[in-house]
Short mmCIF file of C-alpha atoms in Angstrom, two decimals:
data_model
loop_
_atom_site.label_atom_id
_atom_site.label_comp_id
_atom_site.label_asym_id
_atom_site.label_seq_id
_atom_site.Cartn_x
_atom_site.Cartn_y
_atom_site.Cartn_z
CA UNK A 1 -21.76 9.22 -5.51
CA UNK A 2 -19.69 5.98 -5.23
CA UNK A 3 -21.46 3.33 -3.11
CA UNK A 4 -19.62 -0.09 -3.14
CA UNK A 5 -21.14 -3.53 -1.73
CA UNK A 6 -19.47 -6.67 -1.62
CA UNK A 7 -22.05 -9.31 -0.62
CA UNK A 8 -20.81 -12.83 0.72
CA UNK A 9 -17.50 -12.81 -1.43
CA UNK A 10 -15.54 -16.09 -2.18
CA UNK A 11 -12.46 -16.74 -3.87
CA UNK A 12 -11.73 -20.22 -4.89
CA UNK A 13 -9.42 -21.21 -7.10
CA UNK A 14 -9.33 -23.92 -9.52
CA UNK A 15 -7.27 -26.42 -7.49
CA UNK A 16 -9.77 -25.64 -5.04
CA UNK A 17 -8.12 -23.54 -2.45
CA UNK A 18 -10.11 -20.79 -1.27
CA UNK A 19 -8.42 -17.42 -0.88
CA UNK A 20 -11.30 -15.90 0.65
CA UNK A 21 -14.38 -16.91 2.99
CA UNK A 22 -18.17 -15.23 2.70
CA UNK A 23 -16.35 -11.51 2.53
CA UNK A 24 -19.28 -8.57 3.09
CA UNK A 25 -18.76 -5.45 3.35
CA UNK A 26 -20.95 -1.86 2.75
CA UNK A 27 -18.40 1.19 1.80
CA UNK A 28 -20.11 4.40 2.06
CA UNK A 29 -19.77 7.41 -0.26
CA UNK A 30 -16.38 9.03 0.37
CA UNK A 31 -14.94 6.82 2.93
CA UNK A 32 -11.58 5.49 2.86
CA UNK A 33 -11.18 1.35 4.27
CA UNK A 34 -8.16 -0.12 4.38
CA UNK A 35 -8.18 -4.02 4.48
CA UNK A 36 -5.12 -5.13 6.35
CA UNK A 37 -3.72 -8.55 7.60
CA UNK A 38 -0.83 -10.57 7.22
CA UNK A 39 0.61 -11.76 4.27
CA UNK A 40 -1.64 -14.56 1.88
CA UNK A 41 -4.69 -13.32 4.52
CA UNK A 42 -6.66 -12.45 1.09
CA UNK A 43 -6.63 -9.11 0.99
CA UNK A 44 -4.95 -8.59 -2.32
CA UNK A 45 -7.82 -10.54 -3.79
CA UNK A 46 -10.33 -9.20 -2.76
CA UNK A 47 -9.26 -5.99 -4.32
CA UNK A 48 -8.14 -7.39 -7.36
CA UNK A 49 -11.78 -8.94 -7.15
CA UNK A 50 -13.23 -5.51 -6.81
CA UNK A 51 -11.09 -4.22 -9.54
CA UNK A 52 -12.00 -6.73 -11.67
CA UNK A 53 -8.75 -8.35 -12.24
CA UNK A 54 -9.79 -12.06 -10.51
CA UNK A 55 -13.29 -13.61 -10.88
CA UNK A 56 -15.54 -13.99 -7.86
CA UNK A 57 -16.34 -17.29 -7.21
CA UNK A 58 -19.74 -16.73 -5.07
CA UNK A 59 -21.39 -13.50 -3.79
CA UNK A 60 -22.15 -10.14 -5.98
CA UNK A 61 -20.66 -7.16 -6.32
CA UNK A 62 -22.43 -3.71 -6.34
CA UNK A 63 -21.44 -0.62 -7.63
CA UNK A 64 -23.61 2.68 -6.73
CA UNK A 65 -26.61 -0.40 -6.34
CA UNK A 66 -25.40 -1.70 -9.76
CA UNK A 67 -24.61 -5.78 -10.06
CA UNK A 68 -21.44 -5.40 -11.43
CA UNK A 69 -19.81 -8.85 -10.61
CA UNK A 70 -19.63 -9.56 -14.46
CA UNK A 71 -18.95 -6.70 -15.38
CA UNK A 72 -15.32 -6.01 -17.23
CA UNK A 73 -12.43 -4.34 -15.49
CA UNK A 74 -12.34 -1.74 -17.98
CA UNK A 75 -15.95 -0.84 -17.33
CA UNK A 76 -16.40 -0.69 -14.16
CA UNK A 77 -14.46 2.86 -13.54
CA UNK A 78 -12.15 2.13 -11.03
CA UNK A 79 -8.45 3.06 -10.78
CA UNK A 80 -6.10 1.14 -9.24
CA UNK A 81 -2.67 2.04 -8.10
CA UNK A 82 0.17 -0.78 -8.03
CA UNK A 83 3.04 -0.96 -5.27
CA UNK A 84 5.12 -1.11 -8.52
CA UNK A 85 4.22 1.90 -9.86
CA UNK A 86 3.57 0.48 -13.60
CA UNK A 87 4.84 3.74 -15.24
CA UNK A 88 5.85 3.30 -19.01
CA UNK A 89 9.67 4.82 -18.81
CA UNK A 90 10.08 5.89 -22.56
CA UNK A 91 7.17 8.71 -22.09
CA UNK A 92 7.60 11.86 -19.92
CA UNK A 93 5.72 12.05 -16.80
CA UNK A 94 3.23 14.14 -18.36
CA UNK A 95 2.65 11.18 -20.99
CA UNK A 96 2.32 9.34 -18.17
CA UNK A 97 -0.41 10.66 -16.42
CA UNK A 98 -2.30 11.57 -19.96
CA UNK A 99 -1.78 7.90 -21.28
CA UNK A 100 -5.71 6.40 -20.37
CA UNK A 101 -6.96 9.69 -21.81
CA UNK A 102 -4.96 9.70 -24.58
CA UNK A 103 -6.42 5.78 -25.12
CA UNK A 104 -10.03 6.97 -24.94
CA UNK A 105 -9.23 9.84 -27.55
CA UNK A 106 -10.49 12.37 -25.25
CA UNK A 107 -10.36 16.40 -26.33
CA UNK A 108 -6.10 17.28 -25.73
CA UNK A 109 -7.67 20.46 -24.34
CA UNK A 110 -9.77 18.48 -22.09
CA UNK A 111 -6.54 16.26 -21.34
CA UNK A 112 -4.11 18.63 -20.52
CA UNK A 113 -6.77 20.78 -18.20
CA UNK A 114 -6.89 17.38 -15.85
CA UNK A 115 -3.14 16.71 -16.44
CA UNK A 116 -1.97 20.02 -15.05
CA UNK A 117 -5.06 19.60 -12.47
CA UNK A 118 -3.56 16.27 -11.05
CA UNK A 119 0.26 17.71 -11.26
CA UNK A 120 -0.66 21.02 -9.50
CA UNK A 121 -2.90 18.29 -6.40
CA UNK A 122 0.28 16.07 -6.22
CA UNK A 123 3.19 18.93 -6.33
CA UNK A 124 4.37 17.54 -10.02
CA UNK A 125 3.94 20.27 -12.40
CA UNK A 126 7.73 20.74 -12.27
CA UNK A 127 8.45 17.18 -13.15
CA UNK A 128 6.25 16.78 -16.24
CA UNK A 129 8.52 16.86 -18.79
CA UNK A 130 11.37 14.27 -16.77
CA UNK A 131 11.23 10.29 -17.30
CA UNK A 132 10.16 8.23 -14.77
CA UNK A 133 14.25 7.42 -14.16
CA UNK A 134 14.78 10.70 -13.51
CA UNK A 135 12.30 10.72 -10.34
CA UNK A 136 12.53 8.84 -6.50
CA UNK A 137 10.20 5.99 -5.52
CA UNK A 138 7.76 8.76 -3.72
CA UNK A 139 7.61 11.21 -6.70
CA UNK A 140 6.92 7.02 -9.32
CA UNK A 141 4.19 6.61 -6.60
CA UNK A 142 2.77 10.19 -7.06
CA UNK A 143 2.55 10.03 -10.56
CA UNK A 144 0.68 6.40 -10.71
CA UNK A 145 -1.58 8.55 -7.99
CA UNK A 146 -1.69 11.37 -10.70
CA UNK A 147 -2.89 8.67 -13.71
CA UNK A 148 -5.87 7.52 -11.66
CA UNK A 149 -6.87 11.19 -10.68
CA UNK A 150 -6.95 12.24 -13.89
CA UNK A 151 -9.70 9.80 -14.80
CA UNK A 152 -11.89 10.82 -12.29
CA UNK A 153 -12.77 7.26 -11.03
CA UNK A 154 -15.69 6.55 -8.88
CA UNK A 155 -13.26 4.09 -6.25
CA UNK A 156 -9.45 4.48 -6.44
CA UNK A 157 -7.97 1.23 -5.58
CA UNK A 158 -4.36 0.71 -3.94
CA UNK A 159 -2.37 -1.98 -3.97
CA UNK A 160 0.19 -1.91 -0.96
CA UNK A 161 1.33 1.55 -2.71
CA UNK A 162 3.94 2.19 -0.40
CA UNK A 163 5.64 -1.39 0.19
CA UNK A 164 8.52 -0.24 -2.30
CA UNK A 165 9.48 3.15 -0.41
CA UNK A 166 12.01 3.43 2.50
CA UNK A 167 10.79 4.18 5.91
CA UNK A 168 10.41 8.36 5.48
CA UNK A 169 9.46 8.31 2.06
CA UNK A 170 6.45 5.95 3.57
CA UNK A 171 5.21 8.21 5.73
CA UNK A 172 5.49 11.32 3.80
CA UNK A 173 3.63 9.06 0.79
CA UNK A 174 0.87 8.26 3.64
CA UNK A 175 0.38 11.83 4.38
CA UNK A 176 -0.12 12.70 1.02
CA UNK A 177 -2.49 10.08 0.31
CA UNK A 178 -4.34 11.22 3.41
CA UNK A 179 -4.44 14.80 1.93
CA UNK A 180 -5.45 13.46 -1.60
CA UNK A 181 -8.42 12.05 0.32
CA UNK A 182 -9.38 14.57 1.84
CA UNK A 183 -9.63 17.07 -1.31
CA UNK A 184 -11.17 14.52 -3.79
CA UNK A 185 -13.33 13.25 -1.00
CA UNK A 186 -13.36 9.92 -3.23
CA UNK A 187 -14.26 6.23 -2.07
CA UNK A 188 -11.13 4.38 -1.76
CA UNK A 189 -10.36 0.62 -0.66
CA UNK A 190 -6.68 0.58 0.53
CA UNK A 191 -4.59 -2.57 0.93
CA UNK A 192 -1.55 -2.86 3.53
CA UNK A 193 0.37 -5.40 5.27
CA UNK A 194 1.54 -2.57 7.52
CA UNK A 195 -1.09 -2.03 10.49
CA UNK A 196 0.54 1.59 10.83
CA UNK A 197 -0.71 2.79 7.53
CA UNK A 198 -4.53 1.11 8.55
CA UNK A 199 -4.56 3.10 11.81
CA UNK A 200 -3.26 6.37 10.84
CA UNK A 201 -5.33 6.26 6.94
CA UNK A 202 -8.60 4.61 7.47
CA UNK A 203 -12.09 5.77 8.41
CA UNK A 204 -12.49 1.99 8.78
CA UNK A 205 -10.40 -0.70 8.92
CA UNK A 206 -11.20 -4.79 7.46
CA UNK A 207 -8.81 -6.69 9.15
CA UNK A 208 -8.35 -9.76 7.97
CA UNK A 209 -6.70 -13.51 8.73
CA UNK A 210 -6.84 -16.86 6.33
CA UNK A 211 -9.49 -15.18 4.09
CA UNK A 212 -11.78 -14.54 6.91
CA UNK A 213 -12.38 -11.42 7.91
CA UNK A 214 -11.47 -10.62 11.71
CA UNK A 215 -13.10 -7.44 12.59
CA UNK A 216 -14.37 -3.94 10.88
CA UNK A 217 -14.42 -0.59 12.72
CA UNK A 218 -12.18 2.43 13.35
CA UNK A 219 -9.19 2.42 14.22
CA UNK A 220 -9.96 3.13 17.52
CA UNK A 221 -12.16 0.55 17.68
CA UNK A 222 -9.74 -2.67 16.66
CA UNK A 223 -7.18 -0.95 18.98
CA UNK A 224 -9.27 -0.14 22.05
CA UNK A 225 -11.81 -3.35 21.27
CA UNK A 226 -10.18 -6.22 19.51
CA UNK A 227 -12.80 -8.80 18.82
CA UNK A 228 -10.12 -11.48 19.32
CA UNK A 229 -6.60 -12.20 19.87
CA UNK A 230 -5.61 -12.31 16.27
CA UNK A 231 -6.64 -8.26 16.02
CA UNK A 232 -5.61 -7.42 19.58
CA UNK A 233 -1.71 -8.80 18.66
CA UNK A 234 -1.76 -7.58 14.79
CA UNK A 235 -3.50 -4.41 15.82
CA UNK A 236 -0.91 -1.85 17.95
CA UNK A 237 2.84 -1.47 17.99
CA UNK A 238 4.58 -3.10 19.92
CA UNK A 239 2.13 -5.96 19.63
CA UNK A 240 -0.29 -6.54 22.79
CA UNK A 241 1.27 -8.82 25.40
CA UNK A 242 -0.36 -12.21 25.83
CA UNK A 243 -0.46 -14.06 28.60
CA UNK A 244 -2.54 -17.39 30.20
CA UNK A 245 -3.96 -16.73 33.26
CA UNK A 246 -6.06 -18.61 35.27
CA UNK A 247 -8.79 -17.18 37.34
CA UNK A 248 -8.77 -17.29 41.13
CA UNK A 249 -11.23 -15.63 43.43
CA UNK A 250 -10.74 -12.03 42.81
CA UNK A 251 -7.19 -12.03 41.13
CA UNK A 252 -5.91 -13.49 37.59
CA UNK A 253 -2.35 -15.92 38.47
CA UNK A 254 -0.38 -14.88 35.06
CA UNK A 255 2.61 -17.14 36.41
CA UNK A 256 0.60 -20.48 37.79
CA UNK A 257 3.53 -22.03 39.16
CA UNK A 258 4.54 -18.85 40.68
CA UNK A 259 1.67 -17.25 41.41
CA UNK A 260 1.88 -13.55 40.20
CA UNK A 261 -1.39 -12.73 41.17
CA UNK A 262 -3.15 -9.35 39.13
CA UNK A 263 -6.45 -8.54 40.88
CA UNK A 264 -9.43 -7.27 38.99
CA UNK A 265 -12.01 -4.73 39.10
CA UNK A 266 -15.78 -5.59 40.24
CA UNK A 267 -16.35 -5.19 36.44
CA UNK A 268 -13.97 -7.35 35.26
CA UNK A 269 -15.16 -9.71 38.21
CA UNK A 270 -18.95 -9.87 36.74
CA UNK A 271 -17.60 -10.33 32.97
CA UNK A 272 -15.52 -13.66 34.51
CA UNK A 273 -18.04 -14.90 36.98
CA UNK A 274 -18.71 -17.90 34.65
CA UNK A 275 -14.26 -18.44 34.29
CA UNK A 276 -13.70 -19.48 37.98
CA UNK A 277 -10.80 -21.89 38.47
CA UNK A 278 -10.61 -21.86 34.62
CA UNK A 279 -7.70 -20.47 31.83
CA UNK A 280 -8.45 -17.52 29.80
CA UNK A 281 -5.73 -15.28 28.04
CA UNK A 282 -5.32 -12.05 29.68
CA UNK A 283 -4.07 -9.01 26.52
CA UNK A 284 -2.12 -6.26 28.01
CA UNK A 285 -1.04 -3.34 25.77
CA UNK A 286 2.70 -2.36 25.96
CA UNK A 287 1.56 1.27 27.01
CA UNK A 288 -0.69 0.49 29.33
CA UNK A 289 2.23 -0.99 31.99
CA UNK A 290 3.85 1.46 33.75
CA UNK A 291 6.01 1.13 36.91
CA UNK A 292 4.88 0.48 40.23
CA UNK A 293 3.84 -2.45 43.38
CA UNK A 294 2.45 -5.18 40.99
CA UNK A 295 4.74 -7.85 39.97
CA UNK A 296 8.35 -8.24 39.35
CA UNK A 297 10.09 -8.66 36.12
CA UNK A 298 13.72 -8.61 35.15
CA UNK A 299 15.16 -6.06 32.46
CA UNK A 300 16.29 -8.38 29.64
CA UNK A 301 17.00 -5.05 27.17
CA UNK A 302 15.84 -1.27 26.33
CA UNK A 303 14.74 0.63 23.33
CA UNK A 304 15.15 4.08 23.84
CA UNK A 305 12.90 5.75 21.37
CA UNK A 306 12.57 9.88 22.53
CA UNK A 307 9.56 10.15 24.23
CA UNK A 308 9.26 6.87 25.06
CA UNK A 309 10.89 3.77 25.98
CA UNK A 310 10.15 -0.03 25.51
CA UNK A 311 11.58 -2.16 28.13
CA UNK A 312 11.77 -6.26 27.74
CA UNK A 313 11.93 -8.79 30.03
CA UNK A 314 10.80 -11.99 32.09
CA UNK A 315 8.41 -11.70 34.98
CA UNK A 316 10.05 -13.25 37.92
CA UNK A 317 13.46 -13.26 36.25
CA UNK A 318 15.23 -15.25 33.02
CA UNK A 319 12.87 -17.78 31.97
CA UNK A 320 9.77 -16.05 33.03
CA UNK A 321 6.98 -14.95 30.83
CA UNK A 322 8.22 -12.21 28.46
CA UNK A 323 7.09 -9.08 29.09
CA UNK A 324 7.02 -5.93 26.76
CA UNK A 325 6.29 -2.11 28.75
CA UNK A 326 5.97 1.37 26.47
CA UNK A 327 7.10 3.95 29.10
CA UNK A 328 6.98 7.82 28.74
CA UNK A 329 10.55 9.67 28.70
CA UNK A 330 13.93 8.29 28.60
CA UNK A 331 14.19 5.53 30.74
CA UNK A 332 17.83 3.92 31.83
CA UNK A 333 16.94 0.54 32.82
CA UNK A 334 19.81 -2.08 32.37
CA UNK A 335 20.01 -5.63 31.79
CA UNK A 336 19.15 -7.73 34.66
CA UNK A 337 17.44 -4.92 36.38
CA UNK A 338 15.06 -5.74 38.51
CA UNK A 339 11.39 -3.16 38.53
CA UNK A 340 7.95 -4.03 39.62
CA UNK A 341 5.11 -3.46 36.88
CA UNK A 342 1.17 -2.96 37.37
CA UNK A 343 -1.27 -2.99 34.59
CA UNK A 344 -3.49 -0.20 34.07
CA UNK A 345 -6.21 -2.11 31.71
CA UNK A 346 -6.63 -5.35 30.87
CA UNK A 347 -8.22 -7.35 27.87
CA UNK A 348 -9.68 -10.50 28.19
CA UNK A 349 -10.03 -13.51 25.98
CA UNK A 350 -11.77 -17.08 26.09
CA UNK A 351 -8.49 -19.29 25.88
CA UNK A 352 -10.96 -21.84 23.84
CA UNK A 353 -12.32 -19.64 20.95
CA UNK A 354 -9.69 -16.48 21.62
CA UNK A 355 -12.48 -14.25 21.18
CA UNK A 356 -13.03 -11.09 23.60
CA UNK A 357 -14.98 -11.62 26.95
CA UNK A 358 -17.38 -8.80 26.65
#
């Protein structure tokens, strides 16, 4: 069992900047979160906070229902994987992975049981006797996966594991990790700038902005729900579209001066009664535009990707408000094309607060 609680969490350092605002969070036994935001959003932090590796400033800590906010790094059985691999390149891979073991003078019997244990989970046992030099990024990053396994932690940790590995390497890494999950079916906090590894990785995701934290939930949740429009544009690739709109009557004007009107449903009607004549920000997700009598944009450029497309352009032509559509199949549009575009679903946001309109 591996129950973690982080109770109204705050970094702040001694020039008195604060890294991170009243952070909570309950993670269950087994489940895997991934905290994910931009850059300096605090993230790091609060896992190094976790891991014991920065003090915490206000709040408590709980480990299994244990206060361990004072308790040392090295006691608080947790295993924490670097992007940078932190492999020690005059021992053998096997060395390696046996190194913390070998510190805590464990039986070698006992050691080399969960040595060949952790090679034979991560497809290694081949590479044991090599140097780290001799390996790629992805087999570095397996073997710094290996080390924590092999001490059985109650959390594993990760540090932005994959920030060091090229593109396929990434997402063979991630699928791994996934797997890894799965078989230990260990409690794991998981740090990324890249919202592709939250989605596809998390059971829940912590996304977070200036230390404060945005929105929990699945993935499906921040993508299909954003609570506002800092996790509807970081959330989803290509990023939502954003536009101002202005309520009229029964339609949203995206274009005021033009007057590009997008009607709305009786729903979305009700949830804006209290918006007449006023500016909100209407959130429309690249893949749900398709083609058809709506409004008219011009083709700026095309990004042919297989199964899909992503055209770019202006509504009402050069100068307009940039528009981004996800497409199905190989679509030919050329520059200064001209298409009409409807909207399939729409996401609304107060234009004062940017939260959701619910």
């Amino acid at each position: 069992m591996a129950e973690l609680s982080l109770q109204h969490i705050d970094k702040i350092y001694d020039n008195n900047v604060q890294a991170v605002f009243d952070f909570n969070l309950d993670v269950k036994d087994g489940e895997l979160i991934v905290l994910v935001g931009p850059s300096g959003c605090g993230k790091s932090t609060t896992l190094r906070m976790v891991a014991g590796l920065e003090d915490i400033s206000k709040g408590r800590l709980y480990l299994d229902g244990k206060d361990i906010t004072q308790t040392p790094a090295k006691d608080r059985d947790m295993a924490m994987v670097f992007q940078n691999y932190a492999l020690y390149g005059h021992m053998t891979i096997y060395e390696n992975m046996a190194f913390s073991l070998t510190l805590r003078k464990e039986n070698p019997n006992v050691i080399h049981k969960k040595v060949l244990a952790a090679a034979e989970i991560l497809g290694l046992t081949s590479q044991l006797n090599k140097k780290p030099d001799q390996l790629s990024g992805g087999q570095r990053q397996r073997v710094a996966m290996g080390r924590s396994i092999v001490r059985n932690p109650k959390v594993f940790l990760f540090d932005e594991p994959l920030s060091n590995l090229d593109a396929k390497l990434r997402g063979a890494t991630r699928r791994e990790i996934l797997l890894l999950h799965k078989r230990l079916k260990a409690t794991m906090l998981y740090v990324t700038h890249d919202q592709t590894e939250a989605l596809t990785l998390a059971d829940r995701i912590v996304c977070m902005s200036m230390g404060h934290v945005q929105q929990v939930g699945t993935p499906l949740e921040l993508y299909d729900s954003p609570n506002n429009v800092f996790v509807a544009s970081f959330i989803g690739l290509p990023p939502m579209n954003l536009f101002d709109a202005k309520v009229d009557g029964d339609d949203l004007l995206i274009q005021q001066g033009q007057g590009y009107r997008v009607p709305l449903t009786a729903q979305e009607k009700q949830m804006l009664a209290a918006y007449q004549g006023k500016e909100i920000i209407l959130g429309v997700r690249p893949e749900d535009i398709g083609e058809g009598a709506g409004f008219p944009v011009v083709v700026s450029n095309n990004e042919n990707l297989g199964m899909n497309t992503l055209v770019y352009g202006n509504i009402g032509g050069p100068g307009g408000v940039k528009i981004c559509a996800k497409l199905k199949g190989w679509i030919g549009h050329q520059h200064g094309d001209n298409v009409q575009f409807t909207i399939k679903r729409k996401h609304l946001f107060d234009k004062e607060t940017t939260n959701a309109i619910r």
